[in-house]
Amino acid sequence: MLEHAERVKQSLQGGLIPAVPVPRYADGRIHDEAQAAYASYLARQKIAGVAVWAHTGRGLHLQPGQRRDILRLWRSVLGPSRIVIAGAGALPDPALSMADRIERWRMDSKKMAEEAIAGGADALLVFPPVLLRELPAHEREEAAGEYHRDLACLGIPLVIFYLYEGAGGWSYSQDLLRKLLSLPHVIGIKIATLDSIMTMQNIARILAEEFPGHMHITGEDRMFGYALMRGARSALVGLGAAYPNIQADLIKAYRVQDYARFLDLSERVDGFAEMTFTEPMDKYILRMLHCLVFAGVIPQEAAHDVAGYEMTEQELASIRHGIDKYRLY
C-alpha cells in the first residue's frame, strides 16, 4: 500500500487532474455518447488523471449505478498509467433524527468509498463532513477526525478537501487540519478557498513547514498561478475540465522556471477562470460544459446540469470571445 501511495503522489507531482463534469440531456439523464466522447478527448490531453464523483461531477447526487458506470468508463479509457481520484461522501437524510442522520450518513459515505475502491479508484477525495458542524462546538472537530480516520482504515490514499463554506465546505481550524494531515494514508490536501488568499497562504505554510512530504494540490481556479508560487505541486480543478493543456503547460512552466512563459500562461488562465468561475459560482459546471461544446467535444444537447441553470446568449457569446481572446487549447 505504501508503494501505491507513492505512485499516486508521483503521478500528482507536476500534474493536472481535471474534476470532470457529467454531460446530461435537458431532462437530467446522463448522455452516454457525450460522456464517452468526453473521456476520449481528455485521454488525449496533457493530464495526469481525472477526479470523478467530485463537486464538478455532482458526485453526491449520482445514483450508485451511475457512479459505477462513470468510474468504469474513466478507468478504462485512462488505463493504468494515469490516476483516477474519486469523491467520497454522502447527502444526509433530513427526515431522520440527528443521531440517526449521522449514522446513516456515515454508512453511506463509507459505502461510496468502498465502491470507489472496488471500481479501481487510486485515491479518495474526502468531501468535507459538513453535517458534523451541527454538533455541539466541543464535539465537531473530534467527530470530523474520527470520520476521516474511519475512511483511512480502508487503506486507500486519502486527499483531504479544504473547501470554502459557500460551496458547501468547512473552514477547518489549523489544529484540525494538522490532525487530519497526520492521519495514516493521507497523502495531501486539495485547497479551494475561492477568494480567501490569507487562508490559502496559511495552509500552504503549514504544509511547507510541517508536512513537506504531503501534496499541496491546488483547487484555486481563481488563483491558479499564485497557488503554484505558494507551493502547490499539482492541481485538481474544475477549470481543467475543458482546455486543460494550457493549464498543464502553466504548471510545467513554473516547475522548469520558464517564468516568461509562466507569466503569459498565468494571465491567460486567469482570464479563463474569470469568465467561467463567477457568480453564481455553482453555475461554473454548466459553463464548463458549454466550453466543451465550443471545443467540439460534446453536442449542445449534452450541455445540461442537474442544478437547472440556463445560459443566456450574452453569456455564451462572452465565453466564445474569451476562448479566442485567451487562446485556450
Short mmCIF file of C-alpha atoms in Angstrom, two decimals:
data_model
loop_
_atom_site.label_atom_id
_atom_site.label_comp_id
_atom_site.label_asym_id
_atom_site.label_seq_id
_atom_site.Cartn_x
_atom_site.Cartn_y
_atom_site.Cartn_z
CA MET A 1 0.00 0.00 0.00
CA LEU A 2 2.89 2.35 0.70
CA GLU A 3 4.18 1.76 -2.81
CA HIS A 4 0.75 2.57 -4.22
CA ALA A 5 0.57 5.82 -2.25
CA GLU A 6 3.98 6.86 -3.55
CA ARG A 7 2.88 6.08 -7.10
CA VAL A 8 -0.17 8.28 -6.70
CA LYS A 9 1.95 11.11 -5.28
CA GLN A 10 4.43 10.72 -8.11
CA SER A 11 1.61 10.92 -10.65
CA LEU A 12 0.27 14.03 -8.97
CA GLN A 13 3.67 15.73 -8.92
CA GLY A 14 3.55 18.47 -11.53
CA GLY A 15 0.31 17.10 -12.94
CA LEU A 16 -3.14 18.41 -13.76
CA ILE A 17 -6.19 16.48 -12.55
CA PRO A 18 -9.40 17.81 -14.13
CA ALA A 19 -12.51 17.43 -11.99
CA VAL A 20 -14.85 16.13 -14.66
CA PRO A 21 -18.50 17.11 -15.14
CA VAL A 22 -21.17 14.72 -16.39
CA PRO A 23 -22.84 15.62 -19.72
CA ARG A 24 -26.62 15.34 -19.49
CA TYR A 25 -29.76 15.73 -21.54
CA ALA A 26 -32.19 18.51 -20.62
CA ASP A 27 -34.30 16.02 -18.64
CA GLY A 28 -31.31 15.14 -16.43
CA ARG A 29 -30.44 11.77 -17.95
CA ILE A 30 -26.73 11.15 -18.47
CA HIS A 31 -25.75 11.49 -22.13
CA ASP A 32 -23.73 8.30 -22.56
CA GLU A 33 -22.40 9.09 -26.04
CA ALA A 34 -21.21 12.53 -24.95
CA GLN A 35 -19.70 11.05 -21.82
CA ALA A 36 -17.70 8.56 -23.90
CA ALA A 37 -16.60 11.27 -26.34
CA TYR A 38 -15.52 13.48 -23.45
CA ALA A 39 -13.48 10.71 -21.84
CA SER A 40 -11.79 10.01 -25.18
CA TYR A 41 -10.99 13.72 -25.58
CA LEU A 42 -9.43 14.13 -22.13
CA ALA A 43 -7.42 10.93 -22.54
CA ARG A 44 -5.60 12.64 -25.43
CA GLN A 45 -4.71 15.72 -23.37
CA LYS A 46 -1.81 16.56 -21.05
CA ILE A 47 -3.41 15.31 -17.86
CA ALA A 48 -2.14 13.16 -15.00
CA GLY A 49 -5.60 11.72 -14.40
CA VAL A 50 -9.12 12.81 -13.50
CA ALA A 51 -11.31 13.30 -10.44
CA VAL A 52 -14.74 11.68 -10.70
CA TRP A 53 -17.72 11.94 -8.34
CA ALA A 54 -16.40 15.31 -7.15
CA HIS A 55 -18.45 18.52 -6.87
CA THR A 56 -17.91 19.26 -10.56
CA GLY A 57 -19.43 15.89 -11.41
CA ARG A 58 -22.26 16.30 -8.87
CA GLY A 59 -20.91 13.20 -7.21
CA LEU A 60 -23.20 13.31 -4.18
CA HIS A 61 -26.24 13.43 -6.46
CA LEU A 62 -25.31 10.37 -8.53
CA GLN A 63 -27.04 7.04 -8.02
CA PRO A 64 -24.78 4.05 -7.22
CA GLY A 65 -25.24 2.58 -10.69
CA GLN A 66 -24.38 5.89 -12.31
CA ARG A 67 -21.28 6.19 -10.15
CA ARG A 68 -20.11 2.74 -11.14
CA ASP A 69 -20.64 3.39 -14.85
CA ILE A 70 -18.78 6.70 -14.71
CA LEU A 71 -15.83 5.26 -12.82
CA ARG A 72 -15.68 2.22 -15.08
CA LEU A 73 -15.55 4.43 -18.19
CA TRP A 74 -12.78 6.71 -16.96
CA ARG A 75 -10.76 3.84 -15.51
CA SER A 76 -10.96 2.00 -18.82
CA VAL A 77 -10.17 4.98 -21.04
CA LEU A 78 -7.27 6.33 -18.99
CA GLY A 79 -5.62 2.96 -18.43
CA PRO A 80 -3.13 2.12 -15.69
CA SER A 81 -0.65 4.91 -16.41
CA ARG A 82 -2.91 7.71 -15.17
CA ILE A 83 -4.78 8.04 -11.92
CA VAL A 84 -8.45 8.30 -11.06
CA ILE A 85 -9.40 10.07 -7.83
CA ALA A 86 -12.97 9.54 -6.62
CA GLY A 87 -15.01 11.76 -4.36
CA ALA A 88 -16.28 10.19 -1.14
CA GLY A 89 -19.17 11.47 0.94
CA ALA A 90 -22.96 11.42 1.17
CA LEU A 91 -26.01 13.63 1.44
CA PRO A 92 -27.74 13.47 4.84
CA ASP A 93 -31.39 12.44 5.14
CA PRO A 94 -33.25 15.37 6.77
CA ALA A 95 -36.17 13.09 7.69
CA LEU A 96 -34.10 11.27 10.31
CA SER A 97 -33.25 12.34 13.83
CA MET A 98 -29.83 13.91 14.25
CA ALA A 99 -28.23 10.77 15.67
CA ASP A 100 -29.77 8.51 13.03
CA ARG A 101 -28.96 11.03 10.31
CA ILE A 102 -25.27 10.99 11.22
CA GLU A 103 -25.18 7.20 11.45
CA ARG A 104 -26.87 6.73 8.06
CA TRP A 105 -24.65 9.40 6.50
CA ARG A 106 -21.52 7.67 7.83
CA MET A 107 -22.66 4.36 6.38
CA ASP A 108 -23.49 5.91 3.01
CA SER A 109 -20.16 7.75 2.89
CA LYS A 110 -18.23 4.58 3.64
CA LYS A 111 -20.23 2.69 1.03
CA MET A 112 -19.35 5.29 -1.60
CA ALA A 113 -15.68 4.99 -0.65
CA GLU A 114 -15.84 1.20 -0.85
CA GLU A 115 -17.48 1.42 -4.28
CA ALA A 116 -14.62 3.64 -5.43
CA ILE A 117 -12.05 1.13 -4.25
CA ALA A 118 -13.91 -1.77 -5.88
CA GLY A 119 -14.08 0.18 -9.13
CA GLY A 120 -10.35 0.77 -9.28
CA ALA A 121 -10.01 4.34 -7.98
CA ASP A 122 -6.44 5.20 -6.99
CA ALA A 123 -7.32 7.63 -4.19
CA LEU A 124 -10.26 9.29 -2.45
CA LEU A 125 -11.07 12.99 -2.26
CA VAL A 126 -12.99 13.31 1.01
CA PHE A 127 -15.92 15.72 0.86
CA PRO A 128 -15.95 17.93 3.98
CA PRO A 129 -18.28 16.32 6.56
CA VAL A 130 -20.42 19.44 6.91
CA LEU A 131 -23.21 17.56 8.69
CA LEU A 132 -20.93 17.33 11.72
CA ARG A 133 -20.88 21.13 12.01
CA GLU A 134 -24.36 20.79 13.52
CA LEU A 135 -22.90 19.04 16.56
CA PRO A 136 -22.06 20.99 19.73
CA ALA A 137 -18.87 23.02 19.29
CA HIS A 138 -16.80 20.80 21.60
CA GLU A 139 -17.70 17.68 19.59
CA ARG A 140 -17.33 18.85 15.98
CA GLU A 141 -13.62 18.55 15.39
CA GLU A 142 -13.25 15.22 17.16
CA ALA A 143 -16.12 13.85 15.08
CA ALA A 144 -14.51 15.15 11.89
CA GLY A 145 -11.25 13.49 12.82
CA GLU A 146 -12.99 10.21 13.60
CA TYR A 147 -14.82 10.31 10.26
CA HIS A 148 -11.58 10.73 8.32
CA ARG A 149 -9.91 8.03 10.45
CA ASP A 150 -12.67 5.58 9.52
CA LEU A 151 -12.07 6.23 5.82
CA ALA A 152 -8.31 5.95 6.32
CA CYS A 153 -8.87 2.44 7.70
CA LEU A 154 -9.94 1.38 4.20
CA GLY A 155 -6.27 1.59 3.27
CA ILE A 156 -6.59 3.74 0.14
CA PRO A 157 -4.70 7.06 -0.21
CA LEU A 158 -6.80 9.99 1.02
CA VAL A 159 -6.81 13.60 -0.12
CA ILE A 160 -8.22 16.00 2.48
CA PHE A 161 -10.53 18.61 0.95
CA TYR A 162 -10.45 22.17 2.29
CA LEU A 163 -13.47 23.75 0.60
CA TYR A 164 -14.83 27.22 1.27
CA GLU A 165 -18.15 27.23 3.08
CA GLY A 166 -20.06 28.99 0.28
CA ALA A 167 -19.63 25.84 -1.81
CA GLY A 168 -20.73 23.53 0.97
CA GLY A 169 -17.37 23.19 2.68
CA TRP A 170 -15.97 23.63 6.17
CA SER A 171 -13.39 26.17 7.29
CA TYR A 172 -11.26 23.69 9.20
CA SER A 173 -9.23 25.19 12.02
CA GLN A 174 -5.48 24.88 11.79
CA ASP A 175 -5.48 22.42 14.69
CA LEU A 176 -8.00 20.19 12.92
CA LEU A 177 -6.03 20.42 9.67
CA ARG A 178 -2.91 19.24 11.48
CA LYS A 179 -4.82 16.28 12.93
CA LEU A 180 -6.23 15.31 9.54
CA LEU A 181 -2.89 15.64 7.78
CA SER A 182 -1.32 13.39 10.43
CA LEU A 183 -3.70 10.50 9.75
CA PRO A 184 -2.38 7.35 8.08
CA HIS A 185 -2.88 7.10 4.30
CA VAL A 186 -3.40 10.86 3.94
CA ILE A 187 -1.16 11.95 1.05
CA GLY A 188 -2.14 15.60 0.75
CA ILE A 189 -4.83 18.22 0.66
CA LYS A 190 -6.82 19.97 -2.03
CA ILE A 191 -7.15 23.65 -1.13
CA ALA A 192 -10.12 25.55 -2.57
CA THR A 193 -10.72 28.78 -0.67
CA LEU A 194 -12.03 30.65 -3.77
CA ASP A 195 -11.04 34.15 -2.67
CA SER A 196 -9.52 33.86 0.81
CA ILE A 197 -5.90 34.42 -0.04
CA MET A 198 -4.88 34.55 3.63
CA THR A 199 -6.40 31.13 4.30
CA MET A 200 -4.64 29.66 1.29
CA GLN A 201 -1.34 31.19 2.42
CA ASN A 202 -1.75 29.87 5.96
CA ILE A 203 -2.47 26.31 4.83
CA ALA A 204 0.35 26.45 2.30
CA ARG A 205 2.77 27.44 5.05
CA ILE A 206 1.61 24.61 7.33
CA LEU A 207 2.21 22.15 4.51
CA ALA A 208 5.62 23.55 3.62
CA GLU A 209 6.91 23.76 7.17
CA GLU A 210 5.19 20.86 8.97
CA PHE A 211 4.14 18.37 6.28
CA PRO A 212 6.68 18.71 3.46
CA GLY A 213 6.05 15.14 2.31
CA HIS A 214 2.36 15.80 1.69
CA MET A 215 0.99 17.02 -1.62
CA HIS A 216 -0.25 20.60 -1.84
CA ILE A 217 -2.92 20.18 -4.52
CA THR A 218 -4.45 23.45 -5.56
CA GLY A 219 -8.13 23.76 -6.23
CA GLU A 220 -7.85 27.51 -6.64
CA ASP A 221 -9.33 28.11 -10.09
CA ARG A 222 -9.16 31.89 -9.50
CA MET A 223 -5.63 31.87 -8.01
CA PHE A 224 -4.02 29.17 -10.14
CA GLY A 225 -0.65 30.73 -10.90
CA TYR A 226 -0.21 32.23 -7.44
CA ALA A 227 -1.02 28.89 -5.80
CA LEU A 228 1.90 27.36 -7.69
CA MET A 229 4.12 30.14 -6.36
CA ARG A 230 2.95 29.25 -2.84
CA GLY A 231 3.98 25.63 -3.13
CA ALA A 232 1.21 23.79 -4.98
CA ARG A 233 2.75 20.81 -6.75
CA SER A 234 -0.39 19.66 -8.51
CA ALA A 235 -3.83 20.96 -9.46
CA LEU A 236 -7.23 19.31 -9.12
CA VAL A 237 -9.61 21.84 -10.62
CA GLY A 238 -12.95 22.09 -12.36
CA LEU A 239 -11.31 24.61 -14.68
CA GLY A 240 -9.32 21.71 -16.10
CA ALA A 241 -12.50 20.09 -17.42
CA ALA A 242 -12.02 21.94 -20.73
CA TYR A 243 -8.92 23.28 -22.48
CA PRO A 244 -6.64 21.51 -20.00
CA ASN A 245 -3.40 21.73 -21.97
CA ILE A 246 -2.80 25.43 -21.32
CA GLN A 247 -3.20 24.68 -17.60
CA ALA A 248 -0.82 21.71 -17.73
CA ASP A 249 1.70 23.90 -19.54
CA LEU A 250 1.29 26.58 -16.86
CA ILE A 251 2.26 24.07 -14.17
CA LYS A 252 5.22 22.88 -16.22
CA ALA A 253 6.44 26.41 -16.95
CA TYR A 254 6.66 27.19 -13.25
CA ARG A 255 8.38 23.92 -12.41
CA VAL A 256 11.07 24.37 -15.09
CA GLN A 257 11.48 28.06 -14.13
CA ASP A 258 10.40 29.37 -17.54
CA TYR A 259 8.98 32.45 -15.88
CA ALA A 260 8.28 34.49 -19.01
CA ARG A 261 6.07 31.69 -20.30
CA PHE A 262 4.61 31.19 -16.82
CA LEU A 263 3.50 34.83 -16.64
CA ASP A 264 1.94 34.70 -20.10
CA LEU A 265 0.08 31.47 -19.42
CA SER A 266 -0.95 32.56 -15.93
CA GLU A 267 -2.58 35.71 -17.29
CA ARG A 268 -4.49 33.71 -19.90
CA VAL A 269 -5.60 31.01 -17.45
CA ASP A 270 -6.73 33.74 -15.04
CA GLY A 271 -8.81 35.22 -17.85
CA PHE A 272 -10.36 31.82 -18.50
CA ALA A 273 -11.22 31.42 -14.81
CA GLU A 274 -12.63 34.92 -14.55
CA MET A 275 -15.17 34.21 -17.29
CA THR A 276 -16.21 30.77 -16.02
CA PHE A 277 -15.83 30.92 -12.22
CA THR A 278 -18.03 33.87 -11.39
CA GLU A 279 -21.35 34.42 -9.64
CA PRO A 280 -23.45 32.42 -9.39
CA MET A 281 -20.40 30.31 -8.66
CA ASP A 282 -22.20 26.98 -8.81
CA LYS A 283 -23.04 27.70 -12.45
CA TYR A 284 -19.41 27.05 -13.40
CA ILE A 285 -20.27 23.43 -14.17
CA LEU A 286 -22.72 24.46 -16.88
CA ARG A 287 -20.20 26.98 -18.22
CA MET A 288 -17.53 24.29 -18.48
CA LEU A 289 -19.94 22.00 -20.34
CA HIS A 290 -20.54 24.77 -22.86
CA CYS A 291 -16.78 25.20 -23.23
CA LEU A 292 -16.74 21.54 -24.25
CA VAL A 293 -19.47 22.27 -26.81
CA PHE A 294 -17.41 25.11 -28.26
CA ALA A 295 -14.36 22.83 -28.35
CA GLY A 296 -16.36 20.35 -30.43
CA VAL A 297 -16.15 17.64 -27.78
CA ILE A 298 -19.82 17.18 -26.85
CA PRO A 299 -23.06 18.16 -28.61
CA GLN A 300 -25.20 21.09 -27.49
CA GLU A 301 -27.89 18.69 -26.28
CA ALA A 302 -25.45 17.30 -23.68
CA ALA A 303 -24.69 20.64 -22.03
CA HIS A 304 -27.07 20.48 -19.07
CA ASP A 305 -26.58 20.29 -15.30
CA VAL A 306 -28.84 18.98 -12.55
CA ALA A 307 -28.86 22.39 -10.84
CA GLY A 308 -31.18 23.68 -13.56
CA TYR A 309 -29.24 26.78 -14.60
CA GLU A 310 -29.63 28.12 -18.14
CA MET A 311 -27.16 30.10 -20.24
CA THR A 312 -28.13 33.37 -21.92
CA GLU A 313 -26.95 34.24 -25.41
CA GLN A 314 -24.87 37.02 -23.87
CA GLU A 315 -23.12 34.56 -21.56
CA LEU A 316 -22.42 32.16 -24.40
CA ALA A 317 -21.04 34.95 -26.57
CA SER A 318 -18.78 36.05 -23.71
CA ILE A 319 -17.37 32.54 -23.34
CA ARG A 320 -16.78 32.22 -27.09
CA HIS A 321 -14.97 35.55 -27.06
CA GLY A 322 -12.84 34.54 -24.07
CA ILE A 323 -11.78 31.26 -25.66
CA ASP A 324 -10.40 33.22 -28.60
CA LYS A 325 -9.02 36.11 -26.56
CA TYR A 326 -7.04 33.91 -24.18
CA ARG A 327 -6.00 31.48 -26.94
CA LEU A 328 -7.12 28.44 -24.98
CA TYR A 329 -6.04 24.98 -26.02
#
